[in-house]
CSV table of C-alpha atoms in Angstrom, one decimal:
chain,number,residue,atom,x,y,z
T,1,UNK,CA,10.8,-14.5,9.3
T,2,UNK,CA,10.4,-12.6,6.1
T,3,UNK,CA,6.8,-13.4,5.5
T,4,UNK,CA,6.0,-12.5,9.1
T,5,UNK,CA,7.5,-9.0,8.6
T,6,UNK,CA,5.5,-8.7,5.4
T,7,UNK,CA,2.2,-9.5,7.1
T,8,UNK,CA,2.9,-7.1,10.0
T,9,UNK,CA,3.9,-4.4,7.6
T,10,UNK,CA,0.8,-4.9,5.5
T,11,UNK,CA,-1.3,-4.6,8.6
T,12,UNK,CA,0.1,-1.0,8.9
T,13,UNK,CA,-1.1,-0.2,5.4
T,14,UNK,CA,-4.6,-1.6,5.9
T,15,UNK,CA,-5.3,0.5,9.0
T,16,UNK,CA,-7.3,3.6,8.1
T,17,UNK,CA,-6.1,7.0,9.0
T,18,UNK,CA,-8.4,9.5,10.6
T,19,UNK,CA,-7.8,13.0,9.2
T,20,UNK,CA,-4.1,13.6,9.8
T,21,UNK,CA,-3.9,11.1,12.7
T,22,UNK,CA,-2.5,7.8,11.5
T,23,UNK,CA,-1.9,5.4,14.4
T,24,UNK,CA,0.1,3.0,12.3
T,25,UNK,CA,1.9,5.0,9.6
T,26,UNK,CA,2.0,3.4,6.2
T,27,UNK,CA,5.7,4.2,5.7
T,28,UNK,CA,6.6,2.2,8.8
T,29,UNK,CA,4.6,-0.8,7.3
T,30,UNK,CA,6.3,-0.5,4.0
T,31,UNK,CA,9.7,-0.4,5.7
T,32,UNK,CA,8.9,-3.7,7.5
T,33,UNK,CA,7.7,-5.1,4.1
T,34,UNK,CA,11.0,-4.1,2.5
T,35,UNK,CA,13.0,-5.7,5.4
T,36,UNK,CA,10.9,-8.9,5.0
T,37,UNK,CA,11.5,-9.0,1.3
T,38,UNK,CA,15.2,-8.3,1.5
T,39,UNK,CA,16.2,-12.0,1.8
T,40,UNK,CA,13.1,-13.4,0.0
T,41,UNK,CA,13.9,-11.2,-3.1
T,42,UNK,CA,16.9,-13.5,-3.8
T,43,UNK,CA,14.5,-16.4,-4.4
T,44,UNK,CA,12.5,-15.0,-7.2
T,45,UNK,CA,12.5,-12.0,-9.5
T,46,UNK,CA,8.9,-11.2,-8.7
T,47,UNK,CA,9.7,-10.9,-5.0
T,48,UNK,CA,12.5,-8.6,-6.1
T,49,UNK,CA,10.0,-6.5,-8.0
T,50,UNK,CA,7.7,-6.5,-5.1
T,51,UNK,CA,10.5,-5.1,-2.9
T,52,UNK,CA,11.1,-2.4,-5.5
T,53,UNK,CA,7.4,-1.5,-5.4
T,54,UNK,CA,7.5,-1.5,-1.6
T,55,UNK,CA,10.4,0.9,-1.7
T,56,UNK,CA,8.4,3.3,-3.9
T,57,UNK,CA,5.4,2.9,-1.7
T,58,UNK,CA,7.5,3.7,1.3
T,59,UNK,CA,8.5,7.1,-0.2
T,60,UNK,CA,5.0,7.8,-1.4
T,61,UNK,CA,3.6,7.3,2.1
T,62,UNK,CA,6.4,9.2,3.7
T,63,UNK,CA,5.8,12.2,1.5
T,64,UNK,CA,2.1,11.8,1.9
T,65,UNK,CA,2.4,12.2,5.6
T,66,UNK,CA,4.1,15.6,5.3
T,67,UNK,CA,1.7,16.7,2.6
T,68,UNK,CA,-1.3,15.8,4.8
T,69,UNK,CA,0.2,17.7,7.7
T,70,UNK,CA,0.8,20.7,5.4
T,71,UNK,CA,-2.8,20.6,4.1
T,72,UNK,CA,-4.2,20.3,7.7
T,73,UNK,CA,-2.3,23.5,8.6
T,74,UNK,CA,-4.7,25.5,6.3
T,75,UNK,CA,-3.9,24.7,2.7
T,76,UNK,CA,-7.3,23.1,2.0
T,77,UNK,CA,-7.2,24.2,-1.7
T,78,UNK,CA,-4.9,21.3,-2.4
T,79,UNK,CA,-6.9,18.7,-0.6
T,80,UNK,CA,-8.7,17.3,-3.7
T,81,UNK,CA,-5.8,17.2,-6.1
T,82,UNK,CA,-3.5,15.8,-3.3
T,83,UNK,CA,-5.9,13.0,-2.4
T,84,UNK,CA,-6.4,12.2,-6.0
T,85,UNK,CA,-2.7,12.1,-6.9
T,86,UNK,CA,-1.8,10.0,-3.8
T,87,UNK,CA,-4.7,7.6,-4.4
T,88,UNK,CA,-3.7,7.0,-8.0
T,89,UNK,CA,0.0,6.5,-7.2
T,90,UNK,CA,-0.8,4.2,-4.3
T,91,UNK,CA,-3.3,2.2,-6.4
T,92,UNK,CA,-0.8,1.8,-9.2
T,93,UNK,CA,2.1,0.7,-7.1
T,94,UNK,CA,0.0,-1.4,-4.6
T,95,UNK,CA,-1.6,-3.4,-7.3
T,96,UNK,CA,1.8,-4.1,-8.9
T,97,UNK,CA,3.2,-4.9,-5.5
T,98,UNK,CA,0.5,-7.4,-4.7
T,99,UNK,CA,0.7,-9.0,-8.1
T,100,UNK,CA,4.5,-9.5,-7.8
T,101,UNK,CA,4.2,-10.6,-4.2
T,102,UNK,CA,1.5,-13.2,-5.1
T,103,UNK,CA,3.5,-14.6,-8.1
T,104,UNK,CA,6.6,-14.7,-6.0
T,105,UNK,CA,4.8,-16.4,-3.1
T,106,UNK,CA,3.2,-18.9,-5.5
T,107,UNK,CA,6.6,-19.8,-6.9
T,108,UNK,CA,8.1,-20.1,-3.3
T,109,UNK,CA,5.2,-22.4,-2.2
T,110,UNK,CA,5.6,-24.6,-5.3
T,111,UNK,CA,9.3,-25.0,-4.6
T,112,UNK,CA,8.7,-25.8,-0.9
T,113,UNK,CA,5.8,-28.2,-1.6
T,114,UNK,CA,3.1,-26.0,-0.2
T,115,UNK,CA,0.7,-26.3,-3.2
T,116,UNK,CA,-2.2,-27.0,-0.8
T,117,UNK,CA,-2.0,-23.4,0.4
T,118,UNK,CA,-2.1,-21.8,-3.0
T,119,UNK,CA,-5.9,-21.3,-3.1
T,120,UNK,CA,-5.8,-19.6,0.3
T,121,UNK,CA,-3.0,-17.4,-0.8
T,122,UNK,CA,-4.8,-16.5,-4.0
T,123,UNK,CA,-7.9,-15.5,-2.1
T,124,UNK,CA,-5.9,-13.4,0.3
T,125,UNK,CA,-4.2,-11.5,-2.5
T,126,UNK,CA,-7.4,-11.0,-4.4
T,127,UNK,CA,-9.0,-9.5,-1.3
T,128,UNK,CA,-6.0,-7.3,-0.7
T,129,UNK,CA,-6.1,-5.9,-4.2
T,130,UNK,CA,-9.8,-5.3,-3.9
T,131,UNK,CA,-9.3,-3.5,-0.6
T,132,UNK,CA,-6.6,-1.4,-2.1
T,133,UNK,CA,-8.8,-0.1,-4.9
T,134,UNK,CA,-11.9,0.4,-2.8
T,135,UNK,CA,-10.1,2.2,0.1
T,136,UNK,CA,-8.3,4.5,-2.3
T,137,UNK,CA,-11.5,5.3,-4.2
T,138,UNK,CA,-13.4,5.9,-0.9
T,139,UNK,CA,-10.7,8.3,0.2
T,140,UNK,CA,-11.3,10.4,-2.9
T,141,UNK,CA,-15.1,10.3,-3.3
T,142,UNK,CA,-16.1,12.2,-0.2
T,143,UNK,CA,-14.0,15.2,-1.4
T,144,UNK,CA,-15.9,15.3,-4.7
T,145,UNK,CA,-19.2,15.2,-2.9
T,146,UNK,CA,-18.1,18.1,-0.7
T,147,UNK,CA,-17.1,20.1,-3.7
T,148,UNK,CA,-20.5,19.4,-5.4
T,149,UNK,CA,-22.3,20.5,-2.2
T,150,UNK,CA,-20.3,23.7,-2.0
T,151,UNK,CA,-21.1,24.6,-5.6
T,152,UNK,CA,-24.9,24.2,-5.2
């Protein structure tokens, strides 16, 4: 049940938000991930660290929701620094989260005799890490282009 909640929770974080409207809020997804990791974190210290990262990401995404709403109410001057700060924080903790989750999952699969699935799991985590970096960079780049266009 723990891995199912983790997958459902990660689905929330991979869903893009459109302006301030986020159909599947990231903090709900991270809460599901934390619940999924609560029992699994007793198996391996990496899963425990992944749970700690999920907890930090929960609070980052929770605060980000309110900051995004505040910026959409007319405080556009803080848009670029806000997106940059949240993108960097999310990248840092998401990459650490995925690394810990992968190592913990690898350990769990080895203990349970699921070595045949390790290559699939490795590919999935590599793609998740790549998606994390690209999505956070793509959230930031359009704002830089807009600033350059305004200054010309």
